PDB file of C-alpha atoms in Angstrom:
ATOM      1  CA  MET D  37       0.000   0.000   0.000  1.00  0.00           C
ATOM      2  CA  ASN D  38       1.216   3.487  -0.898  1.00  0.00           C
ATOM      3  CA  ILE D  39       0.450   5.792   2.005  1.00  0.00           C
ATOM      4  CA  ALA D  40       0.126   8.723  -0.430  1.00  0.00           C
ATOM      5  CA  ASP D  41      -2.894   6.962  -1.959  1.00  0.00           C
ATOM      6  CA  LEU D  42      -4.919   6.988   1.272  1.00  0.00           C
ATOM      7  CA  ARG D  43      -7.988   9.168   0.729  1.00  0.00           C
ATOM      8  CA  LYS D  44     -11.109  10.170   2.640  1.00  0.00           C
ATOM      9  CA  SER D  45     -14.046  12.300   1.572  1.00  0.00           C
ATOM     10  CA  TYR D  46     -15.340  14.533   4.386  1.00  0.00           C
ATOM     11  CA  GLU D  47     -19.111  14.789   4.159  1.00  0.00           C
ATOM     12  CA  LYS D  48     -20.605  14.549   7.665  1.00  0.00           C
ATOM     13  CA  ALA D  49     -21.488  18.186   8.405  1.00  0.00           C
ATOM     14  CA  GLU D  50     -20.902  21.838   7.607  1.00  0.00           C
ATOM     15  CA  LEU D  51     -19.919  24.949   9.546  1.00  0.00           C
ATOM     16  CA  SER D  52     -21.436  28.242   8.468  1.00  0.00           C
ATOM     17  CA  GLU D  53     -21.251  31.723   9.915  1.00  0.00           C
ATOM     18  CA  ASP D  54     -25.007  31.713  10.473  1.00  0.00           C
ATOM     19  CA  ALA D  55     -25.031  28.381  12.293  1.00  0.00           C
ATOM     20  CA  SER D  56     -21.944  29.024  14.452  1.00  0.00           C
ATOM     21  CA  HIS D  57     -22.002  30.906  17.740  1.00  0.00           C
ATOM     22  CA  ALA D  58     -20.649  34.458  17.859  1.00  0.00           C
ATOM     23  CA  ASP D  59     -18.725  33.548  21.033  1.00  0.00           C
ATOM     24  CA  PRO D  60     -15.966  30.967  20.408  1.00  0.00           C
ATOM     25  CA  LEU D  61     -16.264  29.541  23.925  1.00  0.00           C
ATOM     26  CA  GLN D  62     -19.931  28.791  23.294  1.00  0.00           C
ATOM     27  CA  GLN D  63     -19.092  27.224  19.939  1.00  0.00           C
ATOM     28  CA  PHE D  64     -16.431  25.076  21.624  1.00  0.00           C
ATOM     29  CA  ASP D  65     -18.871  24.057  24.351  1.00  0.00           C
ATOM     30  CA  ARG D  66     -21.381  22.972  21.687  1.00  0.00           C
ATOM     31  CA  TRP D  67     -18.843  20.915  19.756  1.00  0.00           C
ATOM     32  CA  LEU D  68     -17.300  19.285  22.837  1.00  0.00           C
ATOM     33  CA  LYS D  69     -20.727  18.243  24.115  1.00  0.00           C
ATOM     34  CA  GLU D  70     -21.549  16.828  20.680  1.00  0.00           C
ATOM     35  CA  ALA D  71     -18.284  14.861  20.702  1.00  0.00           C
ATOM     36  CA  ILE D  72     -19.117  13.452  24.144  1.00  0.00           C
ATOM     37  CA  ALA D  73     -22.672  12.591  23.072  1.00  0.00           C
ATOM     38  CA  ALA D  74     -21.315  10.861  19.944  1.00  0.00           C
ATOM     39  CA  GLU D  75     -19.064   8.755  22.207  1.00  0.00           C
ATOM     40  CA  VAL D  76     -15.930   9.485  20.209  1.00  0.00           C
ATOM     41  CA  PRO D  77     -12.812   8.005  21.870  1.00  0.00           C
ATOM     42  CA  GLU D  78     -11.409  10.368  24.520  1.00  0.00           C
ATOM     43  CA  PRO D  79     -13.205  13.547  23.444  1.00  0.00           C
ATOM     44  CA  ASN D  80     -11.343  15.373  26.222  1.00  0.00           C
ATOM     45  CA  ALA D  81      -7.879  14.629  24.778  1.00  0.00           C
ATOM     46  CA  MET D  82      -6.022  17.590  23.310  1.00  0.00           C
ATOM     47  CA  THR D  83      -2.603  18.169  21.811  1.00  0.00           C
ATOM     48  CA  LEU D  84      -0.556  20.768  23.695  1.00  0.00           C
ATOM     49  CA  ALA D  85       2.225  22.532  21.790  1.00  0.00           C
ATOM     50  CA  THR D  86       4.956  24.520  23.520  1.00  0.00           C
ATOM     51  CA  VAL D  87       8.254  26.065  22.413  1.00  0.00           C
ATOM     52  CA  GLY D  88      11.520  25.811  24.329  1.00  0.00           C
ATOM     53  CA  SER D  89      14.348  28.304  24.707  1.00  0.00           C
ATOM     54  CA  ASP D  90      16.055  26.604  21.738  1.00  0.00           C
ATOM     55  CA  LEU D  91      12.977  27.551  19.631  1.00  0.00           C
ATOM     56  CA  ARG D  92      12.192  23.877  18.991  1.00  0.00           C
ATOM     57  CA  PRO D  93       8.452  23.115  19.288  1.00  0.00           C
ATOM     58  CA  SER D  94       7.200  20.013  21.070  1.00  0.00           C
ATOM     59  CA  THR D  95       3.775  18.426  21.404  1.00  0.00           C
ATOM     60  CA  ARG D  96       2.091  15.940  23.704  1.00  0.00           C
ATOM     61  CA  ILE D  97      -1.440  14.823  24.568  1.00  0.00           C
ATOM     62  CA  VAL D  98      -3.034  16.119  27.763  1.00  0.00           C
ATOM     63  CA  LEU D  99      -6.619  16.035  29.029  1.00  0.00           C
ATOM     64  CA  ILE D 100      -8.816  19.092  29.392  1.00  0.00           C
ATOM     65  CA  LYS D 101     -10.096  19.341  32.971  1.00  0.00           C
ATOM     66  CA  GLY D 102     -12.160  22.484  32.801  1.00  0.00           C
ATOM     67  CA  TYR D 103     -13.094  25.488  30.688  1.00  0.00           C
ATOM     68  CA  ASP D 104     -14.958  28.736  31.191  1.00  0.00           C
ATOM     69  CA  GLU D 105     -14.640  32.387  30.243  1.00  0.00           C
ATOM     70  CA  ARG D 106     -11.200  32.443  31.908  1.00  0.00           C
ATOM     71  CA  GLY D 107      -9.720  29.755  29.645  1.00  0.00           C
ATOM     72  CA  ILE D 108      -8.857  26.071  29.163  1.00  0.00           C
ATOM     73  CA  VAL D 109      -7.431  24.095  32.119  1.00  0.00           C
ATOM     74  CA  TRP D 110      -5.208  21.009  32.408  1.00  0.00           C
ATOM     75  CA  TYR D 111      -2.951  19.629  35.151  1.00  0.00           C
ATOM     76  CA  THR D 112       0.589  18.282  35.026  1.00  0.00           C
ATOM     77  CA  ASN D 113       4.059  18.191  36.563  1.00  0.00           C
ATOM     78  CA  TYR D 114       5.631  21.674  36.609  1.00  0.00           C
ATOM     79  CA  HIS D 115       9.102  20.103  36.252  1.00  0.00           C
ATOM     80  CA  SER D 116       8.220  18.252  33.027  1.00  0.00           C
ATOM     81  CA  ARG D 117       9.476  19.418  29.648  1.00  0.00           C
ATOM     82  CA  LYS D 118       6.234  21.263  28.980  1.00  0.00           C
ATOM     83  CA  GLY D 119       6.434  22.887  32.404  1.00  0.00           C
ATOM     84  CA  ARG D 120       9.981  24.053  31.821  1.00  0.00           C
ATOM     85  CA  GLU D 121       9.103  25.373  28.377  1.00  0.00           C
ATOM     86  CA  LEU D 122       6.060  27.246  29.656  1.00  0.00           C
ATOM     87  CA  ALA D 123       8.195  28.791  32.396  1.00  0.00           C
ATOM     88  CA  GLY D 124      10.435  30.300  29.718  1.00  0.00           C
ATOM     89  CA  ASN D 125       7.756  31.052  27.126  1.00  0.00           C
ATOM     90  CA  PRO D 126       4.219  31.265  28.578  1.00  0.00           C
ATOM     91  CA  PHE D 127       2.385  30.865  25.271  1.00  0.00           C
ATOM     92  CA  ALA D 128       0.986  27.647  23.849  1.00  0.00           C
ATOM     93  CA  ALA D 129      -1.412  26.100  21.358  1.00  0.00           C
ATOM     94  CA  LEU D 130      -4.048  23.421  21.891  1.00  0.00           C
ATOM     95  CA  GLN D 131      -5.727  21.178  19.340  1.00  0.00           C
ATOM     96  CA  PHE D 132      -8.712  18.854  19.563  1.00  0.00           C
ATOM     97  CA  HIS D 133      -9.222  16.365  16.728  1.00  0.00           C
ATOM     98  CA  TRP D 134     -12.537  14.553  16.752  1.00  0.00           C
ATOM     99  CA  VAL D 135     -11.884  12.228  13.831  1.00  0.00           C
ATOM    100  CA  GLU D 136     -15.304  10.590  13.782  1.00  0.00           C
ATOM    101  CA  LEU D 137     -17.010  13.991  13.485  1.00  0.00           C
ATOM    102  CA  GLU D 138     -14.434  15.295  10.979  1.00  0.00           C
ATOM    103  CA  ARG D 139     -13.753  18.274  13.234  1.00  0.00           C
ATOM    104  CA  VAL D 140     -10.707  20.100  14.564  1.00  0.00           C
ATOM    105  CA  VAL D 141     -10.523  22.935  17.096  1.00  0.00           C
ATOM    106  CA  ARG D 142      -7.308  24.956  17.476  1.00  0.00           C
ATOM    107  CA  ILE D 143      -6.769  27.370  20.371  1.00  0.00           C
ATOM    108  CA  GLU D 144      -3.834  29.719  20.985  1.00  0.00           C
ATOM    109  CA  GLY D 145      -3.011  32.042  23.844  1.00  0.00           C
ATOM    110  CA  ARG D 146      -1.090  32.945  26.964  1.00  0.00           C
ATOM    111  CA  VAL D 147      -0.688  30.365  29.720  1.00  0.00           C
ATOM    112  CA  GLU D 148      -0.919  31.028  33.457  1.00  0.00           C
ATOM    113  CA  PHE D 149      -1.038  28.902  36.597  1.00  0.00           C
ATOM    114  CA  THR D 150      -4.381  28.032  38.128  1.00  0.00           C
ATOM    115  CA  SER D 151      -4.747  28.990  41.779  1.00  0.00           C
ATOM    116  CA  ALA D 152      -3.392  26.701  44.484  1.00  0.00           C
ATOM    117  CA  GLU D 153      -6.978  26.184  45.642  1.00  0.00           C
ATOM    118  CA  GLU D 154      -8.039  24.962  42.190  1.00  0.00           C
ATOM    119  CA  SER D 155      -5.054  22.635  41.954  1.00  0.00           C
ATOM    120  CA  ASP D 156      -5.698  21.253  45.447  1.00  0.00           C
ATOM    121  CA  ALA D 157      -9.378  20.642  44.713  1.00  0.00           C
ATOM    122  CA  TYR D 158      -8.675  18.765  41.509  1.00  0.00           C
ATOM    123  CA  PHE D 159      -5.761  16.786  42.955  1.00  0.00           C
ATOM    124  CA  HIS D 160      -7.871  15.506  45.846  1.00  0.00           C
ATOM    125  CA  SER D 161     -10.636  14.460  43.435  1.00  0.00           C
ATOM    126  CA  ARG D 162      -8.272  12.062  41.637  1.00  0.00           C
ATOM    127  CA  PRO D 163      -8.100   8.314  42.342  1.00  0.00           C
ATOM    128  CA  LEU D 164      -5.568   7.381  45.012  1.00  0.00           C
ATOM    129  CA  ASP D 165      -3.193   5.646  42.588  1.00  0.00           C
ATOM    130  CA  SER D 166      -3.117   8.763  40.377  1.00  0.00           C
ATOM    131  CA  ARG D 167      -2.275  10.939  43.391  1.00  0.00           C
ATOM    132  CA  ILE D 168       0.552   8.594  44.353  1.00  0.00           C
ATOM    133  CA  GLY D 169       1.679   8.558  40.725  1.00  0.00           C
ATOM    134  CA  ALA D 170       2.136  12.327  40.781  1.00  0.00           C
ATOM    135  CA  TRP D 171       4.763  11.798  43.489  1.00  0.00           C
ATOM    136  CA  ALA D 172       6.275   8.653  41.955  1.00  0.00           C
ATOM    137  CA  SER D 173       7.067   9.939  38.459  1.00  0.00           C
ATOM    138  CA  PRO D 174       9.931  12.410  37.886  1.00  0.00           C
ATOM    139  CA  GLN D 175       8.244  13.335  34.610  1.00  0.00           C
ATOM    140  CA  SER D 176      10.485  13.827  31.544  1.00  0.00           C
ATOM    141  CA  GLU D 177      13.604  12.722  33.462  1.00  0.00           C
ATOM    142  CA  VAL D 178      15.736   9.735  32.377  1.00  0.00           C
ATOM    143  CA  ILE D 179      15.184   6.692  34.620  1.00  0.00           C
ATOM    144  CA  GLU D 180      16.873   3.295  34.647  1.00  0.00           C
ATOM    145  CA  GLY D 181      13.684   1.311  34.154  1.00  0.00           C
ATOM    146  CA  ARG D 182      10.055   0.860  35.128  1.00  0.00           C
ATOM    147  CA  SER D 183      11.208  -0.551  38.443  1.00  0.00           C
ATOM    148  CA  VAL D 184      12.077   3.005  39.495  1.00  0.00           C
ATOM    149  CA  LEU D 185       8.430   4.023  39.142  1.00  0.00           C
ATOM    150  CA  VAL D 186       7.185   0.936  40.945  1.00  0.00           C
ATOM    151  CA  ALA D 187       9.621   1.488  43.815  1.00  0.00           C
ATOM    152  CA  ASN D 188       8.711   5.161  44.067  1.00  0.00           C
ATOM    153  CA  ALA D 189       5.004   4.365  44.101  1.00  0.00           C
ATOM    154  CA  ALA D 190       5.537   1.838  46.900  1.00  0.00           C
ATOM    155  CA  LYS D 191       7.626   4.337  48.883  1.00  0.00           C
ATOM    156  CA  TYR D 192       5.144   7.200  48.638  1.00  0.00           C
ATOM    157  CA  GLY D 193       2.187   4.876  49.142  1.00  0.00           C
ATOM    158  CA  ALA D 194       3.695   3.720  52.428  1.00  0.00           C
ATOM    159  CA  GLN D 195       4.576   7.305  53.404  1.00  0.00           C
ATOM    160  CA  PHE D 196       1.224   8.934  52.684  1.00  0.00           C
ATOM    161  CA  LEU D 197      -1.172   5.966  52.982  1.00  0.00           C
ATOM    162  CA  LEU D 198      -4.652   7.177  51.950  1.00  0.00           C
ATOM    163  CA  LYS D 199      -3.968  10.922  52.143  1.00  0.00           C
ATOM    164  CA  PRO D 200      -1.141  12.025  49.835  1.00  0.00           C
ATOM    165  CA  PRO D 201      -0.900  15.832  49.679  1.00  0.00           C
ATOM    166  CA  ARG D 202      -0.568  17.627  46.362  1.00  0.00           C
ATOM    167  CA  PRO D 203       3.115  17.713  45.374  1.00  0.00           C
ATOM    168  CA  PRO D 204       4.537  21.238  45.197  1.00  0.00           C
ATOM    169  CA  HIS D 205       5.718  20.470  41.664  1.00  0.00           C
ATOM    170  CA  TRP D 206       2.269  19.467  40.400  1.00  0.00           C
ATOM    171  CA  GLY D 207      -0.755  21.589  39.529  1.00  0.00           C
ATOM    172  CA  GLY D 208      -2.831  23.342  36.940  1.00  0.00           C
ATOM    173  CA  TYR D 209      -2.310  25.557  33.931  1.00  0.00           C
ATOM    174  CA  ARG D 210      -4.871  27.731  32.193  1.00  0.00           C
ATOM    175  CA  LEU D 211      -4.564  28.844  28.570  1.00  0.00           C
ATOM    176  CA  VAL D 212      -6.249  32.215  28.052  1.00  0.00           C
ATOM    177  CA  PRO D 213      -7.353  32.163  24.392  1.00  0.00           C
ATOM    178  CA  ASP D 214      -6.768  35.033  21.999  1.00  0.00           C
ATOM    179  CA  ASN D 215      -7.281  32.967  18.839  1.00  0.00           C
ATOM    180  CA  TRP D 216      -9.662  30.098  18.058  1.00  0.00           C
ATOM    181  CA  GLN D 217     -10.118  28.109  14.854  1.00  0.00           C
ATOM    182  CA  PHE D 218     -12.923  25.675  14.079  1.00  0.00           C
ATOM    183  CA  TRP D 219     -12.451  23.295  11.150  1.00  0.00           C
ATOM    184  CA  GLN D 220     -15.172  21.119   9.660  1.00  0.00           C
ATOM    185  CA  GLY D 221     -14.220  18.680   6.915  1.00  0.00           C
ATOM    186  CA  ARG D 222     -16.115  19.127   3.648  1.00  0.00           C
ATOM    187  CA  LYS D 223     -16.244  17.378   0.297  1.00  0.00           C
ATOM    188  CA  SER D 224     -13.570  18.046  -2.380  1.00  0.00           C
ATOM    189  CA  ARG D 225     -11.219  19.453   0.281  1.00  0.00           C
ATOM    190  CA  LEU D 226     -13.277  22.679   0.366  1.00  0.00           C
ATOM    191  CA  HIS D 227     -13.388  22.559   4.144  1.00  0.00           C
ATOM    192  CA  ASP D 228     -15.132  25.054   6.411  1.00  0.00           C
ATOM    193  CA  ARG D 229     -12.689  27.009   8.570  1.00  0.00           C
ATOM    194  CA  LEU D 230     -13.746  29.805  10.920  1.00  0.00           C
ATOM    195  CA  ARG D 231     -11.313  31.881  12.958  1.00  0.00           C
ATOM    196  CA  TYR D 232     -12.144  33.989  15.992  1.00  0.00           C
ATOM    197  CA  ARG D 233      -9.625  36.642  16.999  1.00  0.00           C
ATOM    198  CA  GLN D 234      -9.772  39.389  19.562  1.00  0.00           C
ATOM    199  CA  GLN D 235      -9.994  42.976  18.415  1.00  0.00           C
ATOM    200  CA  ALA D 236     -10.678  45.918  20.723  1.00  0.00           C
ATOM    201  CA  GLY D 237     -11.929  43.581  23.440  1.00  0.00           C
ATOM    202  CA  ALA D 238     -14.399  41.760  21.184  1.00  0.00           C
ATOM    203  CA  TRP D 239     -14.314  38.582  19.126  1.00  0.00           C
ATOM    204  CA  VAL D 240     -14.113  38.942  15.365  1.00  0.00           C
ATOM    205  CA  ARG D 241     -15.298  35.897  13.409  1.00  0.00           C
ATOM    206  CA  GLU D 242     -13.958  35.398   9.886  1.00  0.00           C
ATOM    207  CA  ARG D 243     -13.711  32.611   7.337  1.00  0.00           C
ATOM    208  CA  LEU D 244     -10.301  31.333   6.260  1.00  0.00           C
ATOM    209  CA  ALA D 245      -9.564  29.450   3.072  1.00  0.00           C
ATOM    210  CA  PRO D 246      -8.877  25.807   3.862  1.00  0.00           C
TER     211      PRO D 246
END
């Protein structure tokens, strides 16, 4: 099989200016709820792109844990590669790809920490093994083998029992959007693509060529 010969015709839906919401957050809320209702695999998974001090971009998958008028929230290890890159360059891009619905959402903006209270509340809502895992994994660091993680999990499990506190190196980030794009696949590669950008404190919606 020649991978260049793989083809798909996108014909499931359309995205028009009249049918889309004037507020990008409301449009995102509509699409995310439709993805959840359609039972697409992991509708909450999003690609997070950051740029390091060497100007090399990197991406990884994280899970959205909240969104409102303040922005898009996820949680992670502050000492990870993404944490280090955000410390040096607090701007990032997010992307959702709901393959079954032939939809993509792209979001760009400045990144800030969530409050300690928000991070504490979410951390304590997690399953016990996930809370222990936040202590056990020196994320993005080189380790000798999986046995290091297993040993760390056993150590912190014995130390904290059923009440591990939130690690000081673990918590939430919030991306404050200044640019949204909504992409709906269409036939003949004439896809629908709407961009929302801020201008004078308001959202401007405009169509981009695909």
